[in-house]
Coordinates of C-alpha atoms in Angstrom, one line a residue:
M4 CA -25.8 -26.5 6.6
W5 CA -25.0 -24.3 9.5
Q6 CA -23.2 -27.2 11.3
S7 CA -21.1 -27.8 8.1
F8 CA -20.1 -24.1 8.2
V9 CA -19.1 -24.4 11.9
Q10 CA -17.1 -27.6 11.1
W11 CA -15.5 -25.8 8.2
F12 CA -14.5 -23.0 10.5
A13 CA -12.9 -25.5 13.0
D14 CA -11.0 -27.1 10.1
V15 CA -9.6 -23.6 9.1
I16 CA -8.3 -23.2 12.7
Q17 CA -6.7 -26.6 12.5
F18 CA -5.2 -25.6 9.1
M19 CA -3.7 -22.5 10.6
Y20 CA -2.4 -24.5 13.5
G21 CA -0.7 -26.8 11.0
L22 CA 0.9 -23.6 9.5
T23 CA 2.3 -22.6 12.9
E24 CA 3.7 -26.2 13.3
S25 CA 5.5 -25.8 10.0
L26 CA 7.0 -22.5 11.2
G27 CA 8.2 -24.2 14.4
V28 CA 5.9 -22.2 16.7
A29 CA 3.0 -24.6 17.1
N30 CA 0.2 -22.7 19.0
Y31 CA -3.6 -22.4 18.6
G32 CA -3.6 -18.8 19.9
L33 CA -1.1 -17.9 17.1
A34 CA -3.3 -19.8 14.6
I35 CA -6.3 -17.6 15.6
I36 CA -4.2 -14.5 15.0
F37 CA -3.2 -15.8 11.5
M38 CA -6.8 -16.7 10.7
T39 CA -7.9 -13.2 11.8
I40 CA -5.4 -11.6 9.4
A41 CA -6.6 -13.8 6.6
I42 CA -10.3 -12.9 7.3
K43 CA -9.3 -9.2 7.4
L44 CA -7.6 -9.5 4.0
V45 CA -10.7 -11.2 2.5
L46 CA -13.0 -8.5 3.9
F47 CA -10.6 -5.6 3.1
P48 CA -12.4 -4.3 0.0
I49 CA -15.8 -4.3 1.8
T50 CA -14.5 -2.7 5.0
Q51 CA -12.5 -0.1 3.0
K52 CA -15.8 1.1 1.4
Q53 CA -17.5 1.0 4.8
L54 CA -14.8 3.2 6.5
K55 CA -14.8 5.7 3.7
S56 CA -18.6 5.9 3.6
M57 CA -18.7 6.3 7.4
R58 CA -16.1 9.1 7.3
G59 CA -18.0 10.9 4.6
M60 CA -21.3 10.5 6.4
Q61 CA -19.9 12.1 9.6
E62 CA -18.5 15.0 7.7
I63 CA -21.8 16.0 6.0
Q64 CA -23.8 15.7 9.3
P65 CA -24.1 19.5 9.8
K66 CA -25.6 19.9 6.3
L67 CA -27.8 16.9 6.8
K68 CA -29.3 18.4 10.0
Y69 CA -29.8 21.7 8.1
L70 CA -31.8 19.9 5.3
Q71 CA -33.8 18.0 7.8
E72 CA -34.7 21.2 9.7
K73 CA -35.4 23.2 6.5
Y74 CA -37.7 20.6 4.9
K75 CA -39.2 19.1 8.0
D76 CA -42.7 20.0 6.7
D77 CA -42.0 18.5 3.3
P78 CA -40.7 14.9 3.8
Q79 CA -40.7 14.1 0.1
T80 CA -38.5 17.1 -0.8
M81 CA -36.3 16.5 2.1
Q82 CA -35.7 12.9 1.0
A83 CA -34.9 14.0 -2.5
K84 CA -32.5 16.6 -1.2
V85 CA -30.8 14.2 1.2
M86 CA -30.3 11.5 -1.5
E87 CA -28.9 14.2 -3.8
M88 CA -26.4 15.2 -1.1
Y89 CA -25.4 11.5 -0.6
K90 CA -24.8 11.3 -4.4
E91 CA -22.9 14.5 -4.5
H92 CA -20.5 13.5 -1.7
G93 CA -20.3 9.9 -2.8
V94 CA -21.5 8.3 0.5
N95 CA -23.8 5.4 1.2
P96 CA -25.9 5.5 4.4
F97 CA -26.1 1.8 4.3
G98 CA -22.4 1.2 3.7
G99 CA -21.7 0.2 7.3
C100 CA -24.3 -2.6 7.4
L101 CA -22.7 -5.1 5.0
P102 CA -19.5 -5.7 6.8
L103 CA -21.4 -6.3 10.1
I104 CA -23.8 -8.7 8.4
V105 CA -20.8 -10.6 7.0
Q106 CA -19.0 -10.7 10.3
M107 CA -21.9 -11.9 12.4
P108 CA -22.0 -15.5 11.0
I109 CA -18.2 -15.6 11.4
F110 CA -18.4 -14.5 15.0
I111 CA -21.1 -17.0 15.8
A112 CA -19.4 -19.9 14.0
F113 CA -16.1 -19.1 15.7
Y114 CA -17.9 -19.2 19.1
Q115 CA -19.5 -22.5 18.5
S116 CA -16.4 -24.1 17.1
L117 CA -14.4 -23.2 20.2
L118 CA -17.0 -24.6 22.6
H119 CA -16.2 -28.2 21.6
F120 CA -12.9 -27.7 19.8
N121 CA -10.7 -30.8 19.6
F122 CA -7.2 -29.6 20.2
K123 CA -4.6 -31.9 18.7
V124 CA -2.1 -31.0 21.5
A125 CA -3.7 -29.6 24.7
E126 CA -0.6 -27.9 25.7
H127 CA -0.6 -25.8 22.5
A128 CA -4.0 -24.4 23.5
S129 CA -2.3 -22.0 25.9
F130 CA -1.3 -18.6 24.7
L131 CA 0.8 -16.1 26.6
W132 CA -1.0 -15.7 30.0
I133 CA -4.1 -17.7 28.9
P134 CA -4.1 -21.4 30.0
N135 CA -6.6 -22.5 27.4
I136 CA -8.1 -20.3 24.6
G137 CA -11.2 -22.7 24.6
A138 CA -12.1 -21.3 28.1
R139 CA -12.5 -17.8 29.5
D140 CA -9.5 -15.6 30.2
P141 CA -9.1 -15.9 34.0
Y142 CA -7.4 -12.6 34.4
F143 CA -9.8 -10.6 32.1
I144 CA -6.9 -9.0 30.3
L145 CA -8.5 -9.7 27.0
A146 CA -11.7 -8.0 28.2
V147 CA -9.7 -4.8 29.0
L148 CA -7.9 -5.0 25.6
A149 CA -11.2 -5.5 23.8
A150 CA -12.6 -2.4 25.5
V151 CA -9.4 -0.3 24.8
T152 CA -9.2 -1.3 21.1
T153 CA -12.9 -0.8 20.5
Y154 CA -12.6 2.7 22.0
L155 CA -9.6 3.5 20.0
Q156 CA -11.1 2.3 16.7
Q157 CA -14.2 4.4 17.3
R158 CA -12.1 7.4 18.3
V159 CA -10.1 7.4 15.1
T160 CA -13.3 7.0 13.1
M161 CA -15.1 10.0 14.7
V162 CA -15.1 13.4 13.0
D163 CA -17.3 15.4 15.4
T164 CA -16.3 14.5 19.0
K165 CA -19.1 16.8 20.3
D166 CA -21.9 14.9 18.7
P167 CA -23.9 13.4 21.6
T168 CA -24.8 10.2 19.8
Q169 CA -21.3 9.4 18.8
K170 CA -20.0 10.4 22.2
S171 CA -22.4 8.0 24.0
M172 CA -21.4 5.2 21.6
L173 CA -17.8 5.9 22.2
Y174 CA -18.1 4.9 25.8
F175 CA -21.0 2.3 25.6
M176 CA -19.6 0.0 23.0
P177 CA -16.2 -0.6 24.7
L178 CA -18.0 -1.5 27.9
F179 CA -20.4 -3.8 26.1
M180 CA -17.5 -5.5 24.2
A181 CA -15.6 -5.9 27.5
W182 CA -18.6 -7.7 29.1
I183 CA -18.8 -10.0 26.0
A184 CA -15.1 -10.7 26.1
A185 CA -15.2 -11.6 29.8
T186 CA -17.9 -14.2 29.3
L187 CA -16.7 -16.0 26.1
P188 CA -13.9 -18.5 25.4
A189 CA -10.6 -16.5 25.2
G190 CA -10.1 -17.4 21.5
L191 CA -13.0 -15.2 20.6
P192 CA -11.8 -11.9 22.3
L193 CA -8.3 -12.7 20.9
Y194 CA -9.9 -12.7 17.4
W195 CA -11.8 -9.5 18.2
V196 CA -8.7 -7.6 19.7
T197 CA -6.6 -8.6 16.7
F198 CA -9.4 -7.6 14.3
N199 CA -9.7 -4.2 16.1
I200 CA -6.0 -3.5 15.8
L201 CA -6.0 -4.2 12.1
G202 CA -9.1 -2.0 11.8
I203 CA -7.4 0.9 13.6
L204 CA -4.5 0.7 11.2
Q205 CA -6.9 0.6 8.3
Q206 CA -8.9 3.6 9.6
L207 CA -5.7 5.6 10.1
Y208 CA -4.9 4.9 6.4
V209 CA -8.4 5.9 5.3
N210 CA -8.1 9.1 7.3
H211 CA -4.7 9.9 5.8
T212 CA -5.8 9.3 2.2
H213 CA -9.1 11.2 2.7
Q214 CA -7.3 14.2 4.1
K215 CA -4.7 14.0 1.2
A216 CA -7.5 14.0 -1.3
K217 CA -9.2 17.0 0.2
L218 CA -5.9 18.9 0.1
A219 CA -5.4 17.9 -3.5
T220 CA -8.7 19.5 -4.5
G221 CA -7.5 22.8 -3.2
T222 CA -10.8 23.5 -1.4
R223 CA -12.0 23.0 2.2
M224 CA -15.7 22.6 3.0
E225 CA -16.8 24.2 6.2
F226 CA -20.2 24.4 8.0
S227 CA -20.9 27.4 10.2
V228 CA -24.0 28.3 12.2
E229 CA -25.6 31.7 12.0
A230 CA -27.2 33.6 14.8
E231 CA -30.7 32.6 13.6
G232 CA -29.7 28.9 13.9
K233 CA -29.4 28.2 10.2
T234 CA -26.4 26.2 8.9
V235 CA -24.6 27.8 6.0
E236 CA -22.1 25.9 3.8
T237 CA -19.0 27.9 2.9
V238 CA -16.1 26.9 0.6
K239 CA -12.7 28.3 1.2
P240 CA -10.6 28.0 -2.0
K241 CA -6.9 27.3 -1.8
A242 CA -4.9 30.5 -2.2
S243 CA -3.2 30.8 -5.5
T244 CA 0.0 32.6 -6.5
G245 CA -2.1 35.1 -8.6
D246 CA -4.1 36.1 -5.5
K247 CA -0.9 37.0 -3.7
V248 CA 0.5 39.1 -6.7
A249 CA -2.9 40.7 -7.4
G250 CA -2.2 43.5 -4.8
R251 CA 1.0 44.6 -6.5
D252 CA 1.8 46.5 -9.7
K253 CA 4.3 45.7 -12.4
G254 CA 7.1 47.3 -10.5
G255 CA 6.5 45.1 -7.4
K256 CA 5.0 48.0 -5.4
K257 CA 1.7 47.8 -3.7
N258 CA -1.2 49.5 -5.5
G259 CA -1.7 52.8 -3.7
S260 CA -5.0 53.7 -2.2
P261 CA -6.8 57.0 -3.1
D262 CA -5.7 58.4 0.3
N263 CA -2.0 57.7 -0.5
R264 CA -2.3 59.4 -3.9
K265 CA -3.7 62.5 -2.2
K266 CA -0.9 62.6 0.2
G267 CA 1.6 62.4 -2.7
K268 CA 0.0 65.3 -4.4
K269 CA 0.3 67.5 -1.3
R270 CA 4.0 66.8 -1.1

């Protein structure tokens, strides 16, 4: 069954190659880019939920840490409070797992199909500076691009840049992906780089819509830390026109204080 999936994947690459032929730009590298766009479109609903959930999870981290500290001696209550907070903010802690689970078979099948891929026209297996996408990139340019795009994707995803866990992953993952890209057939990092670029654009869209939704509610959630080390949640409401007019009387003058009234009597 797995071999059938790998063969189907190879057939999809050949189909995309046929598409580039019909466009008059026959090339297997371009076929992989087209295939990556198609995969991204298919996975878009799943990845959209994942990105929104990840964004929400990062924003509630201060409150989550506060609950964990407050109820550390009562795990059952802590679990209930945490689940209640997830429901309140509409986030799923496991939302980021499904897209990774879906992508792993694709990644492995892609790798195996490229190892013994039958190029119809060998000359069309070259792409830009890469002599053959079925072999490693001799100049390691794709490895550098894989590292850069992985870094940028994580950077636009992060909410708290001071969080030590997120900060360590921000530098570890790009290096890890660069190493993988340098050792695998060039077609695979080409797929990864293209997928990352599309992911960055999608994350920027998620960030924009998320910020727009927060502004539309008229409130802004903030988490501050008191001197005792406790985290307190504060809500800053959007200033209304009534608040601005509240300090003025009917004649448009500011309401006088008791001190001002006393001064007026003396005159």
